[in-house]
Amino acid sequence: MADHIVIVEALTSGTGLRVVEAATRKAARVTFVTRDKARYINDPLRDLLESGRVETYISETRSVEELTVLFEALGTDGAFTLIAPNEQYLLPAATAAEKLGIPFLPTASVRLTQDKHAFRRACEAEDIPAPRSTAAADVEAAVAAAEATGYPVVLKPSIGTGSYGVVSAADEEEVRWHFTEVLAESDGQGGVPLVEEFLIGPVVSAEVLYTGGVPHVLGISDRIMSELPYFMELAIRFPVDLSADAHERIERICADLARLMAYENGPAHIEFALTADGPKVVEFNPRFAGRNVSTMVSAALDWNVFDGVIASYLGEPVDAPEPVGAAAEQALYAKRGGRFEGVAGRELAQRVPGLRDIHITARAGDELPDAKDQRSEYGTLWCTGATADEAGIRAASAAGYLRPVFDER
């Protein structure tokens, strides 16, 4: 058992405080650091922070200075394992750890996970298959980059999540049409617009636990994407069957990424496009997947994946079982925007076999935009089944009974 685990924030969706709960089973002492406990007011395990099983500190987790002071104080009682499962707080935690010589992901590696352009260049230098990418400061540079890359292309901010500002362009006119919104998203996140090679093929993700830089791939989840020009994730299934060759290539790339990122221990959610030339890496996220994927993996493996996540952070061997079933998630999007009032059709959706949960995230009065990224999502649901196909059609069926109700006044 570990002596002390310090966790800086958690995801406010998906894994949430379950990673903290798992830490209490693996360590004699668990410290949780947050800037505001109210961030977890909707987490089913929110009482854990008041239970006495976890030491909770309130600190500005976006401040390197405050984290440095806190880590130094906590270190007077001995060494601890540091975990930061939310990317928003990863760089401050890494910077503070680096100042104090605490073992953690290097800040240079964190920057690679957060800057898509730097990540693309690093992959290119190490011959890791990834899309070609060019930074474009203005629309003329974007047009020139698109012409050099070849249409269609993808425009995206170099920094950001949730497919915000990510759009395809089939020709020069579309590059010029979409560039303004991509530039606005880039400016808002402190990044730059990118023009990237359009990867043609299915999108999948490897759900990975690393120990000593060695990847243990728990399975592959697929992504059902929206119609172009946007890239909304509509549905996810786990695990999906790929060819032995595809699995082998993905595992090899996962190992190469560990060396590139100096990523020794911990979970990763790594997105790939399965092109005619083989898998190409789109994103490396040094955390477990968000939304319902973590609970879906647990259900499919009949195993508490959070225990495995903590073991991975501690550098312990991962002993995950083979899948005994499958699960699928369906995102709930409002096709057109409006003032959200509620959801109709729950009573029918809840009768679909295998339905495990309907989670409505939008609140009455929220203004939902037209569907083009995750900001138009009003909830999710997920189902289990004997196979990924069965779970997937169950989830799609349940989602078909639901519709958002808008205030038309």
Coordinates of C-alpha atoms in Angstrom, one line a residue:
M1 CA 0.0 0.0 0.0
A2 CA 1.2 3.5 -0.8
D3 CA 1.9 5.9 2.0
H4 CA 0.5 9.1 0.6
I5 CA -1.3 10.1 -2.6
V6 CA -1.9 13.8 -3.4
I7 CA -4.6 14.4 -6.1
V8 CA -5.0 17.9 -7.6
E9 CA -8.5 18.3 -8.8
A10 CA -10.6 15.7 -10.8
L11 CA -12.7 15.7 -13.8
T12 CA -16.2 17.1 -13.2
S13 CA -17.6 14.6 -15.6
G14 CA -16.8 11.0 -16.3
T15 CA -14.3 9.7 -13.7
G16 CA -15.0 12.5 -11.2
L17 CA -14.2 11.7 -7.6
R18 CA -14.1 7.9 -8.3
V19 CA -10.4 8.2 -8.8
V20 CA -10.2 9.8 -5.3
E21 CA -12.3 7.0 -3.9
A22 CA -10.0 4.4 -5.5
A23 CA -7.0 6.1 -4.0
T24 CA -8.3 5.6 -0.5
R25 CA -8.2 1.8 -1.1
K26 CA -4.5 2.0 -2.2
A27 CA -2.9 4.5 0.2
A28 CA -2.8 5.1 3.9
R29 CA -3.2 8.8 3.4
V30 CA -5.0 10.6 0.5
T31 CA -4.9 14.4 0.1
F32 CA -7.3 16.1 -2.4
V33 CA -6.6 19.7 -3.5
T34 CA -9.2 21.8 -5.1
R35 CA -9.8 25.5 -5.6
D36 CA -13.5 25.0 -4.8
K37 CA -15.4 22.0 -3.4
A38 CA -18.5 23.3 -5.1
R39 CA -17.1 22.2 -8.4
Y40 CA -18.1 18.7 -7.3
I41 CA -21.5 19.5 -6.0
N42 CA -23.1 17.2 -8.5
D43 CA -20.7 14.3 -8.1
P44 CA -22.3 11.2 -6.5
L45 CA -19.2 10.9 -4.3
R46 CA -19.1 14.5 -3.1
D47 CA -19.6 13.4 0.5
L48 CA -16.2 11.7 0.3
L49 CA -14.5 15.1 0.7
E50 CA -16.2 15.5 4.1
S51 CA -15.9 11.9 5.2
G52 CA -12.6 12.0 7.0
R53 CA -11.1 9.4 4.6
V54 CA -9.6 12.2 2.5
E55 CA -7.7 15.3 3.6
T56 CA -9.2 18.2 1.5
Y57 CA -7.2 21.4 1.0
I58 CA -8.6 24.5 -0.6
S59 CA -5.9 26.1 -2.8
E60 CA -5.8 28.0 -6.1
T61 CA -5.0 25.0 -8.3
R62 CA -4.3 27.2 -11.3
S63 CA -1.5 29.0 -9.4
V64 CA 2.0 27.5 -9.6
E65 CA 3.0 29.6 -6.5
E66 CA 0.2 28.3 -4.3
L67 CA 0.8 24.7 -5.4
T68 CA 4.5 25.0 -4.8
V69 CA 3.9 26.2 -1.2
L70 CA 1.4 23.4 -0.6
F71 CA 3.5 20.6 -2.1
E72 CA 6.5 21.7 0.0
A73 CA 4.4 21.7 3.2
L74 CA 3.0 18.2 2.4
G75 CA 6.5 16.9 1.6
T76 CA 7.7 17.6 5.1
D77 CA 5.9 14.5 6.2
G78 CA 7.6 12.4 3.5
A79 CA 7.4 11.7 -0.2
F80 CA 4.1 11.3 -1.9
T81 CA 2.7 10.2 -5.3
L82 CA 1.3 13.2 -7.2
I83 CA -1.8 12.8 -9.5
A84 CA -3.5 15.5 -11.6
P85 CA -6.2 13.8 -13.7
N86 CA -7.7 17.1 -15.1
E87 CA -5.7 18.6 -18.0
Q88 CA -6.8 22.1 -16.9
Y89 CA -4.6 21.8 -13.8
L90 CA -1.9 19.6 -15.2
L91 CA 0.6 22.3 -16.1
P92 CA 0.5 24.2 -12.8
A93 CA 0.9 20.9 -10.9
A94 CA 3.8 19.8 -13.2
T95 CA 5.5 23.2 -12.9
A96 CA 5.3 23.2 -9.1
A97 CA 6.5 19.5 -8.9
E98 CA 9.4 20.3 -11.2
K99 CA 10.5 23.2 -9.0
L100 CA 10.6 20.9 -5.9
G101 CA 12.0 17.8 -7.7
I102 CA 8.8 15.8 -7.1
P103 CA 8.6 12.9 -9.6
F104 CA 5.9 13.8 -12.2
L105 CA 5.3 14.3 -15.9
P106 CA 7.8 16.9 -17.1
T107 CA 6.4 20.3 -18.0
A108 CA 7.8 20.0 -21.5
S109 CA 5.7 16.8 -22.0
V110 CA 2.6 18.5 -20.5
R111 CA 3.0 21.3 -23.1
L112 CA 3.1 18.7 -25.9
T113 CA -0.2 17.2 -24.7
Q114 CA -1.8 20.7 -24.8
D115 CA -0.3 22.2 -27.9
K116 CA -1.5 20.2 -31.0
H117 CA 1.0 21.9 -33.3
A118 CA 4.0 21.1 -31.1
F119 CA 2.7 17.6 -30.7
R120 CA 2.5 17.1 -34.4
R121 CA 6.1 18.4 -34.9
A122 CA 7.4 16.1 -32.1
C123 CA 5.6 13.1 -33.7
E124 CA 7.1 14.0 -37.1
A125 CA 10.6 14.2 -35.6
E126 CA 10.2 10.7 -34.1
D127 CA 8.5 9.1 -37.1
I128 CA 5.3 8.5 -35.2
P129 CA 2.4 8.5 -37.7
A130 CA 0.3 11.7 -37.3
P131 CA -1.4 14.2 -39.6
R132 CA 0.6 16.9 -41.3
S133 CA 0.0 20.2 -39.7
T134 CA 0.8 23.9 -40.5
A135 CA 0.3 26.9 -38.3
A136 CA -1.5 29.8 -40.1
A137 CA -1.5 33.3 -38.6
D138 CA -4.0 34.7 -41.1
V139 CA -6.4 33.6 -43.7
E140 CA -4.0 33.9 -46.6
A141 CA -1.5 31.7 -44.8
A142 CA -4.3 29.2 -44.2
V143 CA -5.3 29.1 -47.9
A144 CA -1.6 28.6 -48.8
A145 CA -1.2 25.8 -46.3
A146 CA -4.4 24.1 -47.5
E147 CA -3.3 24.2 -51.1
A148 CA 0.1 22.7 -50.1
T149 CA -1.6 20.0 -47.9
G150 CA -4.3 19.1 -50.4
Y151 CA -8.1 19.3 -50.0
P152 CA -10.0 18.5 -47.9
V153 CA -8.3 19.9 -44.8
V154 CA -9.1 20.3 -41.2
L155 CA -9.0 23.7 -39.5
K156 CA -8.6 23.7 -35.7
P157 CA -7.1 25.7 -32.8
S158 CA -3.7 24.5 -31.6
I159 CA -5.0 24.6 -28.0
G160 CA -8.5 23.4 -26.9
T161 CA -10.8 20.5 -26.3
G162 CA -14.3 19.3 -27.1
S163 CA -13.9 19.8 -30.8
Y164 CA -14.3 23.6 -30.3
G165 CA -13.5 25.4 -33.5
V166 CA -12.6 22.2 -35.3
V167 CA -14.0 22.2 -38.9
S168 CA -13.3 20.7 -42.3
A169 CA -12.9 22.7 -45.5
A170 CA -13.3 21.2 -48.9
D171 CA -11.9 24.1 -50.9
E172 CA -10.5 27.6 -50.7
E173 CA -14.0 29.2 -50.3
E174 CA -14.7 27.0 -47.2
V175 CA -11.2 27.8 -45.7
R176 CA -12.0 31.5 -46.0
W177 CA -15.5 31.0 -44.7
H178 CA -14.5 29.1 -41.5
F179 CA -11.2 30.7 -40.7
T180 CA -12.7 33.6 -38.7
E181 CA -14.4 31.2 -36.2
V182 CA -11.3 29.1 -35.9
L183 CA -9.2 32.2 -35.3
A184 CA -11.7 33.4 -32.6
E185 CA -11.5 30.0 -30.8
S186 CA -7.7 30.1 -31.1
D187 CA -7.4 33.6 -29.6
G188 CA -9.7 32.6 -26.8
Q189 CA -7.5 29.7 -25.8
G190 CA -4.1 31.3 -26.5
G191 CA -3.4 29.2 -29.5
V192 CA -3.0 29.6 -33.2
P193 CA -5.1 28.2 -36.1
L194 CA -3.8 25.0 -37.7
V195 CA -4.4 23.6 -41.1
E196 CA -4.1 19.9 -41.0
E197 CA -4.2 16.9 -43.3
F198 CA -7.7 15.4 -43.3
L199 CA -7.4 11.8 -42.1
I200 CA -9.9 9.6 -43.9
G201 CA -11.0 6.6 -41.9
P202 CA -12.7 5.6 -38.6
V203 CA -11.8 7.3 -35.4
V204 CA -11.0 5.1 -32.4
S205 CA -9.3 5.6 -29.0
A206 CA -7.0 3.3 -27.1
E207 CA -7.8 3.2 -23.4
V208 CA -4.4 2.6 -21.8
L209 CA -2.8 2.2 -18.4
Y210 CA 1.0 2.7 -18.4
T211 CA 3.4 1.1 -15.9
G212 CA 7.1 1.9 -16.3
G213 CA 6.4 3.3 -19.7
V214 CA 4.9 0.0 -20.9
P215 CA 1.3 0.4 -22.2
H216 CA -1.4 -2.0 -21.2
V217 CA -4.2 -1.5 -23.7
L218 CA -7.5 -2.2 -21.9
G219 CA -9.4 -2.1 -25.2
I220 CA -10.3 0.1 -28.1
S221 CA -13.4 2.4 -28.2
D222 CA -14.8 3.7 -31.5
R223 CA -16.2 7.1 -32.3
I224 CA -19.3 7.7 -34.4
M225 CA -18.9 11.2 -35.7
S226 CA -21.3 13.8 -37.0
E227 CA -21.7 15.0 -40.5
L228 CA -19.0 17.3 -41.9
P229 CA -18.0 20.1 -41.6
Y230 CA -18.0 19.6 -37.8
F231 CA -16.5 16.8 -35.7
M232 CA -19.0 16.1 -32.9
E233 CA -18.7 12.7 -31.2
L234 CA -22.2 11.2 -31.4
A235 CA -21.6 7.8 -29.9
I236 CA -18.9 5.6 -28.4
R237 CA -18.7 1.8 -28.1
F238 CA -16.3 -0.3 -26.0
P239 CA -14.6 -2.6 -26.8
V240 CA -14.6 -2.9 -30.6
D241 CA -12.8 -5.6 -32.5
L242 CA -10.1 -4.6 -34.9
S243 CA -7.7 -6.7 -36.9
A244 CA -4.7 -8.2 -35.1
D245 CA -2.5 -6.0 -37.3
A246 CA -4.4 -2.8 -36.3
H247 CA -4.1 -3.7 -32.6
E248 CA -0.4 -4.4 -32.9
R249 CA 0.2 -1.1 -34.7
I250 CA -1.8 0.8 -32.1
E251 CA 0.1 -0.8 -29.2
R252 CA 3.4 0.0 -30.9
I253 CA 2.5 3.6 -31.3
C254 CA 1.3 3.7 -27.7
A255 CA 4.8 2.5 -26.6
D256 CA 6.5 5.1 -28.9
L257 CA 4.3 7.9 -27.4
A258 CA 5.4 6.9 -23.9
R259 CA 9.0 7.5 -24.9
L260 CA 8.2 10.7 -26.7
M261 CA 6.2 12.1 -23.8
A262 CA 8.4 10.7 -21.0
Y263 CA 5.2 9.2 -19.7
E264 CA 6.1 6.4 -17.2
N265 CA 3.0 5.8 -15.1
G266 CA -0.7 6.6 -15.4
P267 CA -3.7 6.3 -17.7
A268 CA -4.0 7.7 -21.2
H269 CA -6.8 8.2 -23.7
I270 CA -5.2 8.2 -27.1
E271 CA -7.2 9.0 -30.2
F272 CA -6.3 7.5 -33.6
A273 CA -7.7 7.7 -37.2
L274 CA -7.5 4.3 -39.0
T275 CA -6.4 5.4 -42.4
A276 CA -5.5 3.3 -45.5
D277 CA -1.9 3.7 -44.4
G278 CA -2.5 2.4 -40.9
P279 CA -3.3 4.1 -37.6
K280 CA -2.3 7.8 -37.1
V281 CA -2.4 9.4 -33.8
V282 CA -4.6 12.4 -33.4
E283 CA -4.4 13.2 -29.6
F284 CA -2.6 12.0 -26.5
N285 CA -4.5 12.7 -23.3
P286 CA -2.6 11.8 -20.1
R287 CA -5.8 10.8 -18.2
F288 CA -8.5 8.3 -18.5
A289 CA -11.4 9.0 -20.9
G290 CA -14.1 11.4 -19.8
R291 CA -17.9 11.3 -19.9
N292 CA -19.2 7.7 -19.4
V293 CA -16.2 5.8 -20.9
S294 CA -14.6 4.9 -17.5
T295 CA -17.9 3.4 -16.2
M296 CA -18.4 1.7 -19.6
V297 CA -14.9 0.1 -19.4
S298 CA -15.6 -1.1 -15.8
A299 CA -18.9 -2.6 -16.9
A300 CA -17.4 -4.3 -20.0
L301 CA -14.5 -5.8 -18.0
D302 CA -16.6 -6.4 -14.8
W303 CA -13.6 -4.7 -13.0
N304 CA -13.2 -1.4 -11.2
V305 CA -11.1 0.4 -13.7
F306 CA -10.3 3.1 -11.1
D307 CA -8.4 0.6 -9.0
G308 CA -6.4 -0.1 -12.1
V309 CA -5.9 3.7 -12.8
I310 CA -4.5 4.2 -9.3
A311 CA -2.3 1.1 -9.6
S312 CA -0.9 2.5 -12.8
Y313 CA -0.1 5.9 -11.3
L314 CA 1.8 4.0 -8.5
G315 CA 3.8 2.1 -11.1
E316 CA 2.3 -1.2 -10.1
P317 CA 1.5 -4.0 -12.6
V318 CA -1.9 -3.8 -14.3
D319 CA -3.8 -7.1 -14.1
A320 CA -7.0 -6.2 -16.0
P321 CA -9.4 -9.1 -17.0
E322 CA -10.6 -9.8 -20.5
P323 CA -13.9 -8.2 -21.5
V324 CA -17.1 -10.1 -20.5
G325 CA -19.5 -7.8 -22.3
A326 CA -19.6 -4.4 -23.9
A327 CA -21.1 -0.9 -23.4
A328 CA -22.0 2.1 -25.6
E329 CA -22.6 5.8 -25.0
Q330 CA -24.9 8.1 -27.0
A331 CA -24.4 11.8 -26.8
L332 CA -27.6 13.9 -26.7
Y333 CA -27.4 16.9 -28.9
A334 CA -29.9 19.7 -29.7
K335 CA -29.8 19.9 -33.5
R336 CA -30.9 23.5 -33.3
G337 CA -30.2 26.0 -30.5
G338 CA -32.6 27.5 -28.0
R339 CA -33.5 28.1 -24.4
F340 CA -33.5 24.6 -22.8
E341 CA -36.5 23.7 -20.8
G342 CA -36.3 19.9 -20.3
V343 CA -36.4 16.5 -22.0
A344 CA -39.3 14.5 -23.3
G345 CA -39.4 10.8 -23.8
R346 CA -37.7 9.5 -20.7
E347 CA -40.4 7.0 -19.9
L348 CA -39.8 5.2 -23.2
A349 CA -36.0 5.4 -23.2
Q350 CA -35.9 3.9 -19.7
R351 CA -37.6 0.8 -21.0
V352 CA -34.8 0.0 -23.5
P353 CA -33.0 -3.2 -22.5
G354 CA -29.5 -2.6 -21.0
L355 CA -30.0 1.1 -20.3
R356 CA -27.8 2.0 -17.4
D357 CA -28.1 5.7 -17.1
I358 CA -29.5 8.9 -18.6
H359 CA -27.6 11.9 -17.5
I360 CA -29.0 15.3 -18.4
T361 CA -26.3 18.0 -18.1
A362 CA -28.2 21.0 -19.4
R363 CA -30.3 22.9 -16.9
A364 CA -33.6 24.7 -17.5
G365 CA -32.9 28.2 -18.8
D366 CA -29.6 27.2 -20.4
E367 CA -29.1 28.6 -23.9
L368 CA -27.9 25.8 -26.2
P369 CA -26.2 26.7 -29.5
D370 CA -26.8 25.1 -32.8
A371 CA -25.1 21.7 -33.0
K372 CA -21.5 22.0 -34.1
D373 CA -19.4 21.0 -31.0
Q374 CA -19.9 19.7 -27.5
R375 CA -21.4 23.0 -26.3
S376 CA -24.7 21.9 -27.9
E377 CA -24.8 18.7 -25.9
Y378 CA -27.6 18.5 -23.3
G379 CA -26.7 15.1 -21.9
T380 CA -25.6 11.5 -22.4
L381 CA -26.9 8.0 -21.9
W382 CA -25.2 4.6 -21.9
C383 CA -26.2 1.0 -22.3
T384 CA -24.6 -2.4 -21.9
G385 CA -24.9 -5.5 -24.1
A386 CA -23.2 -8.8 -24.9
T387 CA -21.4 -7.1 -27.8
A388 CA -20.4 -3.6 -28.8
D389 CA -23.0 -3.8 -31.6
E390 CA -25.8 -4.8 -29.3
A391 CA -24.9 -2.1 -26.7
G392 CA -24.6 0.5 -29.6
I393 CA -28.0 -0.2 -31.1
R394 CA -29.6 -0.2 -27.6
A395 CA -28.0 3.2 -26.9
A396 CA -29.1 4.6 -30.3
S397 CA -32.6 3.3 -29.7
A398 CA -32.9 4.9 -26.3
A399 CA -31.6 8.2 -27.6
G400 CA -34.1 8.2 -30.4
Y401 CA -37.0 8.4 -27.8
L402 CA -35.5 11.5 -26.2
R403 CA -35.9 15.1 -27.5
P404 CA -35.0 18.4 -25.9
V405 CA -37.9 20.7 -25.1
F406 CA -37.2 24.4 -25.7
D407 CA -38.9 27.5 -24.3
E408 CA -40.5 29.0 -27.4
R409 CA -41.5 32.3 -25.7

